């Protein structure tokens, strides 16, 4: 019963991003059909691969007649950022059984990382409850992504212009609400500023490489400023 | 494309995606993340989330859009201010989304 309660918290924390993801799922389903692919292909993609932006890139590459190895390699590059999430989550999952970790890995998407990872910092998830919260978030996104894929494939043309409504702004708002509690010290402000400038400057790089580079630059900035702080503090401590 | 090719695409995409996500989790019990790396990794959430949304908020297909008639920018700034001041997640999201849609309906259209 308690497990369910924690899973529920994960799902609730994910609601704004689920709303933000709905137009993408509908769009994916309808684009697959528009590209003469079957509904089964769209369903297989969303249920087996389960990787939002990589699925869109793959549709584009299939339409362009790209060879299979290019599609697979591009998917790899687009999803590379997930390895950073895994590295960051490692300390919270290493005590869990292997099977559970392998299962959680399947659901390690941007949104679940965004929803659950800060909860460890804010004290609403810990080593005993975190994986339950995580799975609640993962399941609710998985359900949304597959249901909207099917609806989009069946009835995409019946919902005109849903991609222009701006529902994705719910994701922007959620991400900012996750980011602001961190903005309490210079290193975090530094990482924030560098992430903004670098991601905008590098946005035209292919395959989300700009996103990966901007993230690495911002992380480095935060780390260097943090070290500077720590060194100053220890020097001051020596003087006293 | 033939069905066999489409099946191969799905299998291939699944394998690379799943590997990237689980390679570290699979070896978590013996993997040792050095201290300096852990100190750097704590900046991943703020860095990656900001890097995902900054281009959405500040640009459109034709370039930078740093004007107060851009609903994405104004909505994002609202979220930032409300978030910094009140530190309430739900309030931040609700006010930001409201400002965004009000602008989209009344200002832009």
Short mmCIF file of C-alpha atoms in Angstrom, two decimals:
data_model
loop_
_atom_site.label_atom_id
_atom_site.label_comp_id
_atom_site.label_asym_id
_atom_site.label_seq_id
_atom_site.Cartn_x
_atom_site.Cartn_y
_atom_site.Cartn_z
CA UNK A 1 0.00 0.00 0.00
CA UNK A 2 2.82 2.37 0.91
CA UNK A 3 4.60 1.43 -2.30
CA UNK A 4 1.57 2.60 -4.22
CA UNK A 5 1.56 5.87 -2.30
CA UNK A 6 5.17 6.60 -3.28
CA UNK A 7 4.49 5.63 -6.89
CA UNK A 8 1.54 8.01 -6.82
CA UNK A 9 3.82 10.83 -5.67
CA UNK A 10 6.08 10.14 -8.64
CA UNK A 11 3.13 10.21 -11.01
CA UNK A 12 1.75 13.43 -9.52
CA UNK A 13 5.12 15.17 -9.75
CA UNK A 14 5.11 14.20 -13.44
CA UNK A 15 1.65 15.56 -14.35
CA UNK A 16 2.72 18.92 -15.84
CA UNK A 17 5.34 17.22 -18.00
CA UNK A 18 2.85 14.55 -19.03
CA UNK A 19 0.55 17.31 -20.28
CA UNK A 20 3.52 18.88 -22.04
CA UNK A 21 4.33 15.53 -23.68
CA UNK A 22 0.84 14.85 -25.05
CA UNK A 23 1.23 16.90 -28.25
CA UNK A 24 4.54 15.17 -28.99
CA UNK A 25 2.98 11.71 -28.64
CA UNK A 26 0.04 12.66 -30.87
CA UNK A 27 2.42 14.22 -33.35
CA UNK A 28 4.63 11.14 -33.42
CA UNK A 29 1.68 8.82 -34.11
CA UNK A 30 0.27 11.02 -36.85
CA UNK A 31 3.67 11.66 -38.47
CA UNK A 32 4.35 7.91 -38.63
CA UNK A 33 1.10 7.42 -40.54
CA UNK A 34 1.77 10.47 -42.73
CA UNK A 35 5.11 8.85 -43.68
CA UNK A 36 3.32 5.68 -44.83
CA UNK A 37 4.43 3.64 -41.83
CA UNK A 38 1.96 1.31 -40.14
CA UNK A 39 0.34 1.93 -36.79
CA UNK A 40 2.14 -1.22 -35.59
CA UNK A 41 5.48 0.36 -36.36
CA UNK A 42 4.50 3.48 -34.41
CA UNK A 43 3.33 1.37 -31.46
CA UNK A 44 6.49 -0.78 -31.54
CA UNK A 45 8.66 2.35 -31.51
CA UNK A 46 6.89 3.94 -28.57
CA UNK A 47 6.57 0.76 -26.51
CA UNK A 48 9.97 -0.86 -27.24
CA UNK A 49 12.34 2.04 -27.92
CA UNK A 50 10.52 4.61 -25.72
CA UNK A 51 12.73 7.58 -26.62
CA UNK A 52 10.82 10.72 -27.63
CA UNK A 53 13.23 12.84 -29.61
CA UNK A 54 15.12 9.87 -31.09
CA UNK A 55 11.83 8.53 -32.45
CA UNK A 56 11.19 11.79 -34.32
CA UNK A 57 14.72 11.83 -35.70
CA UNK A 58 14.29 8.22 -36.86
CA UNK A 59 11.06 9.10 -38.70
CA UNK A 60 12.90 11.85 -40.53
CA UNK A 61 15.78 9.55 -41.43
CA UNK A 62 13.45 6.78 -42.64
CA UNK A 63 11.61 9.31 -44.81
CA UNK A 64 14.95 10.45 -46.20
CA UNK A 65 15.87 6.83 -47.01
CA UNK A 66 18.87 6.71 -44.68
CA UNK A 67 20.55 3.31 -44.16
CA UNK A 68 19.72 1.39 -41.00
CA UNK A 69 23.14 1.83 -39.41
CA UNK A 70 22.85 5.62 -39.74
CA UNK A 71 19.47 5.54 -38.00
CA UNK A 72 20.81 3.40 -35.16
CA UNK A 73 23.99 5.43 -34.76
CA UNK A 74 22.01 8.69 -34.72
CA UNK A 75 19.72 7.25 -32.06
CA UNK A 76 22.79 6.48 -29.99
CA UNK A 77 24.07 10.06 -30.26
CA UNK A 78 20.67 11.61 -29.56
CA UNK A 79 20.30 9.51 -26.41
CA UNK A 80 23.87 9.92 -25.15
CA UNK A 81 22.76 12.47 -22.55
CA UNK A 82 21.01 9.66 -20.68
CA UNK A 83 24.36 8.30 -19.58
CA UNK A 84 24.85 11.50 -17.57
CA UNK A 85 21.53 10.88 -15.86
CA UNK A 86 22.56 7.31 -15.08
CA UNK A 87 25.89 8.46 -13.64
CA UNK A 88 24.12 11.02 -11.48
CA UNK A 89 21.46 8.53 -10.29
CA UNK A 90 23.97 5.79 -9.54
CA UNK A 91 24.41 6.66 -5.88
CA UNK A 92 20.66 6.36 -5.32
CA UNK A 93 20.18 2.99 -7.05
CA UNK A 94 23.36 1.01 -6.37
CA UNK A 95 21.87 -0.74 -3.32
CA UNK A 96 18.91 -2.05 -5.35
CA UNK A 97 18.75 -5.56 -6.89
CA UNK A 98 20.17 -5.89 -10.40
CA UNK A 99 16.83 -6.82 -11.99
CA UNK A 100 15.19 -3.73 -10.56
CA UNK A 101 18.03 -1.53 -11.81
CA UNK A 102 17.80 -3.03 -15.31
CA UNK A 103 14.07 -2.34 -15.26
CA UNK A 104 14.51 1.23 -14.04
CA UNK A 105 17.09 1.88 -16.75
CA UNK A 106 14.48 1.28 -19.43
CA UNK A 107 12.52 4.25 -18.09
CA UNK A 108 15.44 6.66 -17.69
CA UNK A 109 14.00 9.47 -19.83
CA UNK A 110 14.48 13.24 -19.55
CA UNK A 111 11.17 13.77 -17.78
CA UNK A 112 11.48 11.06 -15.16
CA UNK A 113 15.02 12.15 -14.36
CA UNK A 114 13.77 15.76 -14.14
CA UNK A 115 10.83 14.84 -11.92
CA UNK A 116 12.52 12.40 -9.56
CA UNK A 117 16.20 13.40 -9.29
CA UNK A 118 15.56 16.76 -7.52
CA UNK A 119 13.26 14.99 -5.04
CA UNK A 120 16.35 13.32 -3.55
CA UNK A 121 17.86 16.78 -2.98
CA UNK A 122 14.64 18.21 -1.53
CA UNK A 123 14.15 15.26 0.82
CA UNK A 124 10.96 13.85 -0.72
CA UNK A 125 12.76 10.74 -2.03
CA UNK A 126 15.44 8.60 -0.41
CA UNK A 127 17.13 5.23 -0.79
CA UNK A 128 14.05 3.38 0.47
CA UNK A 129 11.34 5.25 -1.40
CA UNK A 130 13.13 6.75 -4.42
CA UNK A 131 12.77 3.77 -6.76
CA UNK A 132 9.04 3.59 -6.05
CA UNK A 133 8.61 7.28 -6.82
CA UNK A 134 10.72 6.74 -9.95
CA UNK A 135 8.65 3.81 -11.19
CA UNK A 136 5.44 5.79 -10.63
CA UNK A 137 6.81 8.55 -12.82
CA UNK A 138 8.16 6.11 -15.44
CA UNK A 139 4.85 4.21 -15.72
CA UNK A 140 2.76 7.35 -16.08
CA UNK A 141 4.99 8.64 -18.90
CA UNK A 142 5.04 5.22 -20.55
CA UNK A 143 1.26 5.07 -20.47
CA UNK A 144 0.86 8.62 -21.81
CA UNK A 145 3.44 8.10 -24.57
CA UNK A 146 1.88 4.89 -25.87
CA UNK A 147 -1.73 6.02 -25.59
CA UNK A 148 -1.03 9.32 -27.39
CA UNK A 149 0.98 7.48 -30.06
CA UNK A 150 -2.03 5.26 -30.80
CA UNK A 151 -4.50 8.17 -30.77
CA UNK A 152 -2.21 10.21 -32.99
CA UNK A 153 -1.84 7.33 -35.45
CA UNK A 154 -5.59 6.70 -35.57
CA UNK A 155 -6.89 10.26 -35.48
CA UNK A 156 -3.94 12.60 -35.97
CA UNK A 157 -5.64 14.53 -38.72
CA UNK A 158 -8.75 15.08 -36.60
CA UNK A 159 -6.86 17.33 -34.15
CA UNK A 160 -5.65 20.13 -36.37
CA UNK A 161 -2.62 22.09 -35.32
CA UNK A 162 -2.30 20.64 -31.83
CA UNK A 163 1.45 21.06 -32.15
CA UNK A 164 0.88 24.82 -32.41
CA UNK A 165 -1.20 25.13 -29.26
CA UNK A 166 1.87 25.51 -27.10
CA UNK A 167 1.12 22.67 -24.66
CA UNK A 168 4.86 22.07 -24.55
CA UNK A 169 5.14 25.21 -22.48
CA UNK A 170 3.95 23.10 -19.54
CA UNK A 171 7.29 21.31 -19.80
CA UNK A 172 9.24 24.58 -19.87
CA UNK A 173 7.36 25.81 -16.78
CA UNK A 174 7.99 22.54 -14.94
CA UNK A 175 11.69 22.51 -15.74
CA UNK A 176 12.05 26.09 -14.47
CA UNK A 177 10.18 25.22 -11.29
CA UNK A 178 12.66 22.36 -10.80
CA UNK A 179 15.68 24.57 -11.53
CA UNK A 180 14.87 27.58 -9.31
CA UNK A 181 15.32 25.85 -5.93
CA UNK A 182 18.94 25.16 -6.94
CA UNK A 183 19.64 28.86 -7.64
CA UNK A 184 21.02 29.68 -4.22
CA UNK A 185 24.76 29.90 -4.77
CA UNK A 186 27.20 31.23 -7.33
CA UNK A 187 28.20 27.84 -8.83
CA UNK A 188 24.58 26.99 -9.64
CA UNK A 189 23.93 30.45 -11.09
CA UNK A 190 27.09 30.03 -13.17
CA UNK A 191 25.95 26.65 -14.52
CA UNK A 192 22.51 28.14 -15.23
CA UNK A 193 23.92 31.11 -17.17
CA UNK A 194 26.36 29.03 -19.20
CA UNK A 195 23.62 26.49 -20.01
CA UNK A 196 21.41 29.28 -21.40
CA UNK A 197 24.06 30.97 -23.52
CA UNK A 198 25.69 27.77 -24.79
CA UNK A 199 22.45 25.94 -25.60
CA UNK A 200 21.16 28.92 -27.58
CA UNK A 201 24.49 29.46 -29.35
CA UNK A 202 24.87 25.76 -30.23
CA UNK A 203 21.22 24.99 -30.99
CA UNK A 204 21.80 24.35 -34.70
CA UNK A 205 24.26 21.51 -34.16
CA UNK A 206 22.79 18.23 -35.42
CA UNK A 207 21.50 15.36 -33.27
CA UNK A 208 21.26 17.25 -29.97
CA UNK A 209 25.04 17.56 -29.88
CA UNK A 210 24.58 21.21 -28.95
CA UNK A 211 22.49 20.13 -25.96
CA UNK A 212 25.17 17.69 -24.84
CA UNK A 213 27.99 20.23 -25.30
CA UNK A 214 26.05 22.98 -23.50
CA UNK A 215 25.32 20.60 -20.62
CA UNK A 216 28.96 19.59 -20.29
CA UNK A 217 30.09 23.24 -20.39
CA UNK A 218 27.55 24.22 -17.73
CA UNK A 219 28.47 21.28 -15.48
CA UNK A 220 32.16 22.17 -15.80
CA UNK A 221 31.41 25.79 -14.94
CA UNK A 222 29.49 24.80 -11.83
CA UNK A 223 32.22 22.39 -10.77
CA UNK A 224 35.06 24.90 -11.25
CA UNK A 225 33.21 27.69 -9.38
CA UNK A 226 32.37 25.22 -6.63
CA UNK A 227 36.02 24.21 -6.26
CA UNK A 228 37.04 27.87 -6.15
CA UNK A 229 34.53 28.40 -3.35
CA UNK A 230 35.77 25.40 -1.41
CA UNK A 231 39.41 26.49 -1.74
CA UNK A 232 38.62 30.02 -0.57
CA UNK A 233 36.70 28.62 2.37
CA UNK A 234 39.54 26.30 3.39
CA UNK A 235 42.09 29.13 3.09
CA UNK A 236 39.95 31.37 5.26
CA UNK A 237 39.63 28.54 7.74
CA UNK A 238 43.44 28.28 7.87
CA UNK A 239 43.80 31.99 8.59
CA UNK A 240 41.45 31.69 11.55
CA UNK B 1 11.24 -0.09 -46.57
CA UNK B 2 10.46 -3.76 -46.00
CA UNK B 3 9.03 -5.07 -42.77
CA UNK B 4 12.29 -6.85 -42.05
CA UNK B 5 14.18 -3.57 -42.33
CA UNK B 6 11.69 -1.76 -40.10
CA UNK B 7 11.99 -4.54 -37.52
CA UNK B 8 15.78 -4.22 -37.63
CA UNK B 9 15.48 -0.47 -37.06
CA UNK B 10 13.38 -1.02 -33.96
CA UNK B 11 15.70 -3.70 -32.59
CA UNK B 12 18.76 -1.55 -33.28
CA UNK B 13 17.24 1.57 -31.76
CA UNK B 14 16.11 -0.39 -28.72
CA UNK B 15 19.58 -1.88 -28.20
CA UNK B 16 21.49 1.41 -28.32
CA UNK B 17 18.92 3.32 -26.27
CA UNK B 18 18.65 0.63 -23.61
CA UNK B 19 22.43 0.20 -23.45
CA UNK B 20 23.07 3.90 -22.91
CA UNK B 21 20.49 3.99 -20.14
CA UNK B 22 21.49 0.80 -18.33
CA UNK B 23 25.23 0.29 -18.81
CA UNK B 24 26.03 2.17 -15.60
CA UNK B 25 23.02 0.88 -13.67
CA UNK B 26 23.99 -2.71 -14.54
CA UNK B 27 27.42 -2.35 -12.96
CA UNK B 28 26.28 -0.04 -10.16
CA UNK B 29 27.24 -2.44 -7.36
CA UNK B 30 30.90 -2.44 -8.40
CA UNK B 31 31.15 0.89 -10.21
CA UNK B 32 32.93 3.52 -8.21
CA UNK B 33 32.28 7.14 -9.09
CA UNK B 34 35.26 9.21 -7.90
CA UNK B 35 34.55 12.03 -5.52
CA UNK B 36 35.37 14.84 -7.97
CA UNK B 37 32.98 13.38 -10.54
CA UNK B 38 30.16 13.20 -8.03
CA UNK B 39 30.81 16.84 -7.19
CA UNK B 40 30.50 17.68 -10.88
CA UNK B 41 27.42 15.49 -11.43
CA UNK B 42 25.36 17.47 -8.95
CA UNK B 43 25.29 20.22 -11.59
CA UNK B 44 23.72 17.91 -14.20
CA UNK B 45 20.04 18.55 -13.36
CA UNK B 46 20.23 22.34 -13.55
CA UNK B 47 22.51 22.24 -16.61
CA UNK B 48 20.59 19.80 -18.77
CA UNK B 49 17.11 21.09 -17.90
CA UNK B 50 18.16 24.66 -18.62
CA UNK B 51 19.87 23.65 -21.86
CA UNK B 52 16.73 21.86 -23.04
CA UNK B 53 14.35 24.77 -22.47
CA UNK B 54 16.50 27.85 -23.15
CA UNK B 55 16.38 27.50 -26.96
CA UNK B 56 12.62 26.82 -26.77
CA UNK B 57 12.09 30.02 -24.79
CA UNK B 58 14.55 32.39 -26.44
CA UNK B 59 14.48 31.48 -30.14
CA UNK B 60 12.20 30.47 -32.96
CA UNK B 61 12.96 29.07 -36.40
CA UNK B 62 14.27 32.43 -37.63
CA UNK B 63 16.58 33.25 -34.71
CA UNK B 64 16.77 34.97 -31.34
CA UNK B 65 13.44 36.31 -30.10
CA UNK B 66 14.30 38.47 -27.10
CA UNK B 67 11.18 40.61 -27.09
CA UNK B 68 8.37 41.02 -24.60
CA UNK B 69 5.89 39.95 -27.27
CA UNK B 70 7.35 36.43 -27.22
CA UNK B 71 4.98 34.39 -25.00
CA UNK B 72 7.64 31.71 -24.42
CA UNK B 73 10.13 34.25 -23.08
CA UNK B 74 7.62 36.12 -20.92
CA UNK B 75 6.17 32.87 -19.59
CA UNK B 76 9.64 31.54 -18.77
CA UNK B 77 10.68 34.79 -17.05
CA UNK B 78 7.45 34.71 -15.03
CA UNK B 79 8.22 31.16 -13.90
CA UNK B 80 11.76 32.17 -12.97
CA UNK B 81 10.65 35.14 -10.87
CA UNK B 82 7.76 33.31 -9.18
CA UNK B 83 9.97 30.28 -8.55
CA UNK B 84 12.79 32.35 -7.01
CA UNK B 85 10.43 34.36 -4.81
CA UNK B 86 7.93 31.79 -3.59
CA UNK B 87 9.78 28.47 -3.99
CA UNK B 88 6.46 26.74 -4.62
CA UNK B 89 6.56 24.37 -7.55
CA UNK B 90 2.87 24.15 -8.35
CA UNK B 91 2.38 27.91 -8.04
CA UNK B 92 5.32 28.51 -10.37
CA UNK B 93 3.95 26.18 -13.03
CA UNK B 94 0.38 27.49 -12.80
CA UNK B 95 1.23 31.19 -12.95
CA UNK B 96 3.76 30.66 -15.76
CA UNK B 97 1.39 28.58 -17.87
CA UNK B 98 -1.42 31.10 -17.31
CA UNK B 99 0.73 34.04 -18.38
CA UNK B 100 1.91 32.07 -21.41
CA UNK B 101 -1.59 31.22 -22.64
CA UNK B 102 -3.03 34.66 -21.90
CA UNK B 103 -0.26 36.18 -23.98
CA UNK B 104 -0.67 33.63 -26.72
CA UNK B 105 -4.39 34.31 -27.00
CA UNK B 106 -4.59 38.07 -26.44
CA UNK B 107 -1.23 39.57 -27.27
CA UNK B 108 0.04 37.55 -30.18
CA UNK B 109 -3.21 36.63 -31.95
#
